[in-house]
């Protein structure tokens, strides 16, 4: 079971593709940071430099923050900002330095041309093929025209164009390899998780078999032997409890077997209430693995809610439903939680004047709050009571 929880945590940490994307964002960010460092040093050496040079450096810094900041926040590059970086930083900046910044020498223009290399790296992985080729052509043409204007040698021009294209090709190769490895990792994790889940389900079935052997089968064997009176009140009560247990097992499909820890804890709370002659209709659906203290809090709070039904509702019948909550799409990698509801069809009460002795505050709300959960009570006179337990809050 520990291995199954570890595999689930690995899945929650992100798929192989998400990890590949995060790595590539970081790698290209460091590549851009190295080029910006060269720009800062180059502009700083010319203390009497033209203000346009400082403005150009500021624009490159701003666009870099926008491009990589949104990529880190969203998990991948926004194509709009990629194109803005290509057009402004990679294409317009060198010409602006030449026309308005007084740049007439190759070294003074080199730092701006370097930014085209880190722009090409992002282009090769963030844009569709046709768009990527178009952007690369625009960057190459900028290099050819820009270095021709400042009279750069063919060696300098060839070296920078080679660096620009090599950056694009190598980044694309890295991206292809990382995606492939990510898919292989996801497939391996899926196989391992399926195997561990199958083992957990088999262990769960063995638990149920033992429970059936000790309860339902023992009762039927005793009745078949004729050793007890089948109409005796205690025998009928035991048969009713075991019938309710069988009903819950039948309702659980292969994909709805409750997680052993939480499912067993809730089942114990239900059995405890049934032993006090409260009829409980319980249903479970895709319960997630939760920490032991959370499972205990759910069970204790549910037990107190069932006790309140037995003591105050006057119906002798309660309904318990437990279900998993899907992952939150607004928080990738964060696992979902669970919700347990206990409902009765009794007379209810005025929530502004609760009945004394209900134990809702200490035994229900405080227990859930201690583990980061939340409990709510929905009731009105004549409307019954609905207690909802939710984790996380």
Short mmCIF file of C-alpha atoms in Angstrom, two decimals:
data_model
loop_
_atom_site.label_atom_id
_atom_site.label_comp_id
_atom_site.label_asym_id
_atom_site.label_seq_id
_atom_site.Cartn_x
_atom_site.Cartn_y
_atom_site.Cartn_z
CA UNK A 1 0.00 0.00 0.00
CA UNK A 2 2.93 2.34 0.68
CA UNK A 3 4.19 1.66 -2.84
CA UNK A 4 0.75 2.46 -4.27
CA UNK A 5 0.65 5.79 -2.42
CA UNK A 6 4.19 6.59 -3.62
CA UNK A 7 3.18 5.89 -7.24
CA UNK A 8 0.13 8.12 -6.88
CA UNK A 9 2.29 10.92 -5.48
CA UNK A 10 4.60 10.52 -8.48
CA UNK A 11 1.61 10.87 -10.81
CA UNK A 12 0.35 13.95 -8.91
CA UNK A 13 3.81 15.54 -9.24
CA UNK A 14 3.15 15.86 -12.97
CA UNK A 15 3.23 13.75 -16.11
CA UNK A 16 6.40 13.09 -18.05
CA UNK A 17 5.38 15.70 -20.63
CA UNK A 18 4.84 18.32 -17.94
CA UNK A 19 8.27 17.61 -16.48
CA UNK A 20 9.85 17.83 -19.94
CA UNK A 21 8.17 21.19 -20.52
CA UNK A 22 9.34 22.52 -17.16
CA UNK A 23 12.91 21.43 -17.86
CA UNK A 24 12.96 23.01 -21.32
CA UNK A 25 11.53 26.28 -20.02
CA UNK A 26 14.29 26.42 -17.40
CA UNK A 27 17.02 25.51 -19.91
CA UNK A 28 16.01 28.18 -22.43
CA UNK A 29 15.58 30.69 -19.62
CA UNK A 30 19.19 30.13 -18.56
CA UNK A 31 20.27 30.46 -22.20
CA UNK A 32 18.48 33.80 -22.50
CA UNK A 33 19.93 34.93 -19.13
CA UNK A 34 23.46 34.32 -20.43
CA UNK A 35 22.76 36.52 -23.50
CA UNK A 36 21.19 39.27 -21.39
CA UNK A 37 24.26 39.23 -19.15
CA UNK A 38 26.42 39.88 -22.21
CA UNK A 39 24.10 42.78 -23.14
CA UNK A 40 24.30 44.34 -19.68
CA UNK A 41 28.11 44.17 -19.72
CA UNK A 42 28.31 45.55 -23.26
CA UNK A 43 26.05 48.53 -22.54
CA UNK A 44 27.74 49.20 -19.19
CA UNK A 45 31.15 49.50 -20.87
CA UNK A 46 29.90 52.50 -22.82
CA UNK A 47 29.12 54.90 -19.99
CA UNK A 48 28.49 57.69 -22.47
CA UNK A 49 26.37 55.40 -24.66
CA UNK A 50 23.27 56.56 -26.43
CA UNK A 51 20.01 56.32 -24.37
CA UNK A 52 18.52 54.09 -27.08
CA UNK A 53 20.99 51.39 -26.09
CA UNK A 54 19.65 51.44 -22.52
CA UNK A 55 16.09 51.50 -23.78
CA UNK A 56 16.82 48.54 -26.05
CA UNK A 57 18.30 46.56 -23.18
CA UNK A 58 15.30 47.41 -21.00
CA UNK A 59 12.91 46.26 -23.74
CA UNK A 60 14.78 42.96 -24.07
CA UNK A 61 14.64 42.44 -20.30
CA UNK A 62 10.93 43.27 -20.17
CA UNK A 63 9.99 40.93 -23.01
CA UNK A 64 12.11 38.17 -21.49
CA UNK A 65 10.30 38.52 -18.17
CA UNK A 66 6.94 38.44 -19.94
CA UNK A 67 7.82 35.42 -22.09
CA UNK A 68 9.40 33.26 -19.41
CA UNK A 69 7.23 34.48 -16.53
CA UNK A 70 4.04 33.38 -18.29
CA UNK A 71 5.70 30.13 -19.39
CA UNK A 72 6.63 29.26 -15.82
CA UNK A 73 3.16 30.19 -14.56
CA UNK A 74 1.21 28.30 -17.27
CA UNK A 75 3.56 25.39 -17.87
CA UNK A 76 4.44 26.26 -21.48
CA UNK A 77 5.18 29.18 -23.81
CA UNK A 78 2.45 31.51 -25.04
CA UNK A 79 2.81 31.81 -28.83
CA UNK A 80 1.82 35.47 -28.80
CA UNK A 81 4.73 36.35 -26.53
CA UNK A 82 7.09 34.13 -28.53
CA UNK A 83 6.29 36.12 -31.67
CA UNK A 84 6.62 39.40 -29.76
CA UNK A 85 10.07 38.31 -28.60
CA UNK A 86 11.11 37.33 -32.13
CA UNK A 87 9.88 40.51 -33.79
CA UNK A 88 10.97 43.03 -31.15
CA UNK A 89 14.04 41.49 -29.53
CA UNK A 90 15.31 39.39 -32.41
CA UNK A 91 14.48 41.58 -35.44
CA UNK A 92 13.69 45.22 -34.55
CA UNK A 93 16.20 45.75 -31.74
CA UNK A 94 19.38 45.46 -33.91
CA UNK A 95 18.02 47.92 -36.47
CA UNK A 96 16.87 50.34 -33.74
CA UNK A 97 20.39 50.33 -32.29
CA UNK A 98 21.85 51.01 -35.72
CA UNK A 99 19.40 53.74 -36.77
CA UNK A 100 18.79 55.57 -33.47
CA UNK A 101 21.43 54.23 -31.10
CA UNK A 102 24.56 55.23 -33.01
CA UNK A 103 25.87 51.66 -33.23
CA UNK A 104 28.32 51.33 -36.10
CA UNK A 105 30.71 48.61 -34.91
CA UNK A 106 30.33 44.86 -34.83
CA UNK A 107 31.05 44.38 -31.08
CA UNK A 108 28.48 47.03 -30.12
CA UNK A 109 25.79 45.22 -32.15
CA UNK A 110 26.83 41.68 -31.18
CA UNK A 111 24.93 41.49 -27.88
CA UNK A 112 21.64 42.29 -29.63
CA UNK A 113 22.33 39.66 -32.28
CA UNK A 114 23.00 37.10 -29.54
CA UNK A 115 19.44 37.50 -28.32
CA UNK A 116 18.29 36.12 -31.67
CA UNK A 117 19.97 32.82 -30.79
CA UNK A 118 17.98 32.35 -27.60
CA UNK A 119 14.85 33.48 -29.44
CA UNK A 120 15.43 30.81 -32.10
CA UNK A 121 15.71 28.15 -29.38
CA UNK A 122 12.21 28.93 -28.12
CA UNK A 123 10.81 29.25 -31.63
CA UNK A 124 11.87 25.72 -32.57
CA UNK A 125 9.77 24.12 -29.80
CA UNK A 126 6.94 26.59 -29.13
CA UNK A 127 5.63 27.33 -32.63
CA UNK A 128 4.09 25.10 -35.33
CA UNK A 129 6.49 24.03 -38.05
CA UNK A 130 5.57 26.63 -40.68
CA UNK A 131 5.55 29.47 -38.14
CA UNK A 132 8.87 28.28 -36.70
CA UNK A 133 10.51 28.24 -40.16
CA UNK A 134 9.13 31.72 -40.88
CA UNK A 135 10.50 33.08 -37.61
CA UNK A 136 13.92 31.49 -38.23
CA UNK A 137 14.09 33.00 -41.71
CA UNK A 138 13.29 36.43 -40.25
CA UNK A 139 16.07 36.04 -37.65
CA UNK A 140 18.61 34.91 -40.26
CA UNK A 141 17.72 37.83 -42.57
CA UNK A 142 18.13 40.22 -39.63
CA UNK A 143 21.61 38.81 -38.98
CA UNK A 144 22.60 39.11 -42.63
CA UNK A 145 21.40 42.70 -43.01
CA UNK A 146 22.48 43.88 -39.56
CA UNK A 147 26.07 42.62 -39.79
CA UNK A 148 26.33 43.92 -43.36
CA UNK A 149 25.39 47.41 -42.15
CA UNK A 150 28.21 47.46 -39.56
CA UNK A 151 30.71 45.88 -41.94
CA UNK A 152 31.19 42.61 -40.07
CA UNK A 153 33.53 40.01 -41.55
CA UNK A 154 32.23 36.85 -43.15
CA UNK A 155 33.67 34.80 -40.29
CA UNK A 156 31.66 36.76 -37.72
CA UNK A 157 28.53 36.61 -39.85
CA UNK A 158 28.90 32.88 -40.51
CA UNK A 159 29.60 32.14 -36.85
CA UNK A 160 26.52 33.99 -35.60
CA UNK A 161 24.20 32.52 -38.23
CA UNK A 162 25.55 29.05 -37.43
CA UNK A 163 24.97 29.68 -33.71
CA UNK A 164 21.40 30.83 -34.37
CA UNK A 165 20.49 27.77 -36.44
CA UNK A 166 22.36 25.38 -34.16
CA UNK A 167 20.44 26.71 -31.15
CA UNK A 168 17.16 25.97 -32.90
CA UNK A 169 18.19 22.48 -34.04
CA UNK A 170 19.71 21.40 -30.71
CA UNK A 171 16.74 22.67 -28.73
CA UNK A 172 14.35 20.79 -31.00
CA UNK A 173 16.41 17.59 -30.60
CA UNK A 174 16.39 18.00 -26.80
CA UNK A 175 12.62 18.55 -26.89
CA UNK A 176 12.05 15.46 -29.05
CA UNK A 177 14.14 13.32 -26.68
CA UNK A 178 12.55 14.71 -23.52
CA UNK A 179 9.02 14.16 -24.87
CA UNK A 180 9.90 10.58 -25.83
CA UNK A 181 11.36 9.85 -22.39
CA UNK A 182 8.37 11.52 -20.76
CA UNK A 183 5.95 9.27 -22.64
CA UNK A 184 7.96 6.19 -21.68
CA UNK A 185 7.95 7.31 -18.04
CA UNK A 186 4.20 7.89 -18.09
CA UNK A 187 3.59 4.46 -19.62
CA UNK A 188 5.82 2.78 -17.03
CA UNK A 189 4.09 4.62 -14.19
CA UNK A 190 0.67 3.69 -15.58
CA UNK A 191 1.64 0.01 -15.77
CA UNK A 192 3.08 0.03 -12.26
CA UNK A 193 0.07 1.87 -10.86
CA UNK A 194 -2.32 -0.57 -12.56
CA UNK A 195 -0.40 -3.51 -11.12
CA UNK A 196 -0.35 -2.05 -7.61
CA UNK A 197 -4.03 -1.16 -7.85
CA UNK A 198 -4.83 -4.71 -8.90
CA UNK A 199 -2.89 -6.03 -5.92
CA UNK A 200 -4.73 -3.63 -3.61
CA UNK A 201 -8.08 -4.76 -5.02
CA UNK A 202 -7.11 -8.39 -4.53
CA UNK A 203 -6.17 -7.67 -0.92
CA UNK A 204 -9.50 -5.86 -0.51
CA UNK A 205 -11.37 -8.89 -1.86
CA UNK A 206 -9.53 -11.13 0.60
CA UNK A 207 -10.60 -8.80 3.39
CA UNK A 208 -14.22 -9.05 2.28
CA UNK A 209 -13.96 -12.84 1.97
CA UNK A 210 -12.71 -13.10 5.54
CA UNK A 211 -15.44 -10.75 6.74
CA UNK A 212 -18.11 -12.78 4.91
CA UNK A 213 -16.72 -15.98 6.38
CA UNK A 214 -16.90 -14.59 9.90
CA UNK A 215 -20.33 -12.96 9.54
CA UNK A 216 -22.77 -13.94 6.81
CA UNK A 217 -21.45 -17.48 6.27
CA UNK A 218 -21.29 -18.16 10.01
CA UNK A 219 -24.89 -16.96 10.45
CA UNK A 220 -26.18 -19.02 7.52
CA UNK A 221 -24.35 -22.12 8.73
CA UNK A 222 -25.82 -21.77 12.19
CA UNK A 223 -29.33 -21.26 10.79
CA UNK A 224 -28.95 -24.26 8.46
CA UNK A 225 -27.92 -26.45 11.39
CA UNK A 226 -31.14 -25.50 13.18
CA UNK A 227 -29.37 -24.62 16.40
CA UNK A 228 -31.10 -21.26 16.88
CA UNK A 229 -34.54 -19.77 16.38
CA UNK A 230 -34.52 -17.80 13.11
CA UNK A 231 -37.36 -15.58 14.39
CA UNK A 232 -35.54 -14.51 17.55
CA UNK A 233 -35.13 -10.69 17.70
CA UNK A 234 -31.35 -10.83 18.08
CA UNK A 235 -31.02 -13.19 15.12
CA UNK A 236 -33.20 -10.99 12.93
CA UNK A 237 -31.18 -7.93 13.96
CA UNK A 238 -27.92 -9.67 13.07
CA UNK A 239 -29.32 -10.77 9.70
CA UNK A 240 -30.45 -7.21 8.94
CA UNK A 241 -26.95 -5.85 9.68
CA UNK A 242 -25.28 -8.49 7.52
CA UNK A 243 -27.78 -7.90 4.70
CA UNK A 244 -26.90 -4.20 4.75
CA UNK A 245 -23.20 -5.13 4.57
CA UNK A 246 -23.83 -7.41 1.59
CA UNK A 247 -25.87 -4.70 -0.14
CA UNK A 248 -22.96 -2.26 0.10
CA UNK A 249 -20.57 -4.83 -1.36
CA UNK A 250 -22.88 -5.49 -4.32
CA UNK A 251 -23.21 -1.76 -5.04
CA UNK A 252 -19.46 -1.37 -5.35
CA UNK A 253 -18.27 -1.93 -8.92
CA UNK A 254 -14.70 -2.86 -9.79
CA UNK A 255 -13.78 0.81 -10.07
CA UNK A 256 -15.61 1.83 -6.92
CA UNK A 257 -13.90 -0.29 -4.30
CA UNK A 258 -13.18 2.10 -1.44
CA UNK A 259 -9.61 2.73 -0.48
CA UNK A 260 -8.87 0.31 2.39
CA UNK A 261 -7.97 2.97 4.95
CA UNK A 262 -10.85 5.38 4.43
CA UNK A 263 -13.35 2.76 3.36
CA UNK A 264 -12.58 0.56 6.36
CA UNK A 265 -12.74 3.51 8.74
CA UNK A 266 -16.15 4.60 7.45
CA UNK A 267 -17.42 1.02 7.44
CA UNK A 268 -16.42 0.70 11.08
CA UNK A 269 -18.36 3.89 11.90
CA UNK A 270 -21.40 2.54 10.04
CA UNK A 271 -21.16 -0.83 11.83
CA UNK A 272 -20.90 0.96 15.16
CA UNK A 273 -24.11 2.89 14.44
CA UNK A 274 -25.89 -0.26 13.22
CA UNK A 275 -24.96 -2.08 16.41
CA UNK A 276 -27.05 0.56 18.21
CA UNK A 277 -30.06 -0.34 16.00
CA UNK A 278 -29.72 2.51 13.52
CA UNK A 279 -30.33 1.46 9.94
CA UNK A 280 -27.71 2.98 7.63
CA UNK A 281 -27.82 3.02 3.84
CA UNK A 282 -24.20 3.64 2.82
CA UNK A 283 -22.68 4.11 -0.61
CA UNK A 284 -19.04 4.63 -1.58
CA UNK A 285 -17.69 5.89 -4.90
CA UNK A 286 -14.02 6.13 -5.92
CA UNK A 287 -12.63 7.06 -2.53
CA UNK A 288 -9.09 8.44 -2.83
CA UNK A 289 -6.17 7.49 -0.59
CA UNK A 290 -5.97 9.94 2.31
CA UNK A 291 -3.58 10.24 5.27
CA UNK A 292 -4.51 7.98 8.23
CA UNK A 293 -5.37 10.94 10.44
CA UNK A 294 -7.78 12.24 7.79
CA UNK A 295 -9.48 8.85 7.47
CA UNK A 296 -9.83 8.73 11.28
CA UNK A 297 -11.30 12.25 11.34
CA UNK A 298 -13.84 11.35 8.66
CA UNK A 299 -14.83 8.20 10.55
CA UNK A 300 -15.12 9.92 13.95
CA UNK A 301 -17.12 12.84 12.55
CA UNK A 302 -19.40 10.49 10.58
CA UNK A 303 -19.91 8.34 13.69
CA UNK A 304 -21.00 11.38 15.69
CA UNK A 305 -23.32 12.51 12.90
CA UNK A 306 -24.91 9.03 12.84
CA UNK A 307 -25.22 9.08 16.62
CA UNK A 308 -27.07 12.38 16.32
CA UNK A 309 -29.50 10.76 13.88
CA UNK A 310 -30.09 7.90 16.31
CA UNK A 311 -30.61 10.20 19.30
CA UNK A 312 -32.50 13.13 17.77
CA UNK A 313 -33.95 12.40 14.32
CA UNK A 314 -36.53 9.92 15.47
CA UNK A 315 -36.45 8.03 12.13
CA UNK A 316 -34.10 5.13 12.83
CA UNK A 317 -32.69 5.45 9.32
CA UNK A 318 -29.71 7.42 8.01
CA UNK A 319 -28.02 7.75 4.61
CA UNK A 320 -24.23 7.97 4.29
CA UNK A 321 -22.52 8.76 0.99
CA UNK A 322 -18.76 8.99 0.49
CA UNK A 323 -17.15 10.01 -2.79
CA UNK A 324 -13.87 11.28 -4.17
CA UNK A 325 -13.41 14.81 -5.47
CA UNK A 326 -11.61 15.22 -8.84
CA UNK A 327 -8.31 17.08 -9.01
CA UNK A 328 -8.53 20.84 -9.09
CA UNK A 329 -7.71 22.02 -12.67
CA UNK A 330 -6.70 25.41 -11.28
CA UNK A 331 -3.96 23.74 -9.23
CA UNK A 332 -2.18 21.17 -11.42
CA UNK A 333 -0.51 18.37 -9.56
CA UNK A 334 -2.65 18.82 -6.51
CA UNK A 335 -4.71 15.71 -5.70
CA UNK A 336 -8.43 15.94 -5.14
CA UNK A 337 -10.07 15.22 -1.82
CA UNK A 338 -13.15 13.48 -0.49
CA UNK A 339 -16.67 14.35 0.64
CA UNK A 340 -18.81 12.40 3.10
CA UNK A 341 -22.44 13.29 3.70
CA UNK A 342 -24.79 12.00 6.40
CA UNK A 343 -28.49 12.69 5.82
CA UNK A 344 -31.65 11.91 7.75
CA UNK A 345 -35.30 12.62 7.05
CA UNK A 346 -36.18 13.63 10.56
CA UNK A 347 -37.81 16.81 11.84
CA UNK A 348 -34.62 18.89 11.54
CA UNK A 349 -34.10 21.94 13.73
CA UNK A 350 -33.60 25.69 13.61
CA UNK A 351 -29.86 26.26 12.93
CA UNK A 352 -30.03 29.52 14.90
CA UNK A 353 -31.21 27.55 17.96
CA UNK A 354 -29.46 24.15 17.75
CA UNK A 355 -30.56 21.32 19.96
CA UNK A 356 -28.31 20.88 22.98
CA UNK A 357 -26.16 17.77 22.97
CA UNK A 358 -25.81 17.50 19.19
CA UNK A 359 -22.02 17.56 19.43
CA UNK A 360 -21.70 19.25 16.06
CA UNK A 361 -19.12 21.80 17.10
CA UNK A 362 -16.66 19.66 19.06
CA UNK A 363 -17.12 16.17 17.65
CA UNK A 364 -17.79 17.06 14.00
CA UNK A 365 -16.52 20.52 13.06
CA UNK A 366 -13.43 20.52 15.26
CA UNK A 367 -12.37 17.02 14.22
CA UNK A 368 -12.46 18.00 10.54
CA UNK A 369 -10.78 21.36 11.16
CA UNK A 370 -7.87 19.66 12.96
CA UNK A 371 -6.89 17.83 9.75
CA UNK A 372 -7.53 20.75 7.38
CA UNK A 373 -11.09 19.77 6.52
CA UNK A 374 -14.46 21.42 6.90
CA UNK A 375 -17.91 20.40 8.11
CA UNK A 376 -21.22 22.08 7.30
CA UNK A 377 -24.73 21.41 8.57
CA UNK A 378 -27.76 22.12 6.41
CA UNK A 379 -31.09 21.89 8.18
CA UNK A 380 -34.41 23.59 8.79
CA UNK A 381 -37.50 22.67 10.81
CA UNK A 382 -39.27 19.81 9.04
CA UNK A 383 -36.49 19.38 6.45
CA UNK A 384 -34.22 16.82 8.09
CA UNK A 385 -30.48 17.30 8.59
CA UNK A 386 -27.62 17.07 6.10
CA UNK A 387 -24.06 17.00 7.46
CA UNK A 388 -21.30 17.41 4.87
CA UNK A 389 -17.68 16.54 5.69
CA UNK A 390 -15.10 17.76 3.17
CA UNK A 391 -11.33 17.40 2.94
CA UNK A 392 -9.38 19.44 2.12
CA UNK A 393 -11.44 22.45 3.13
#
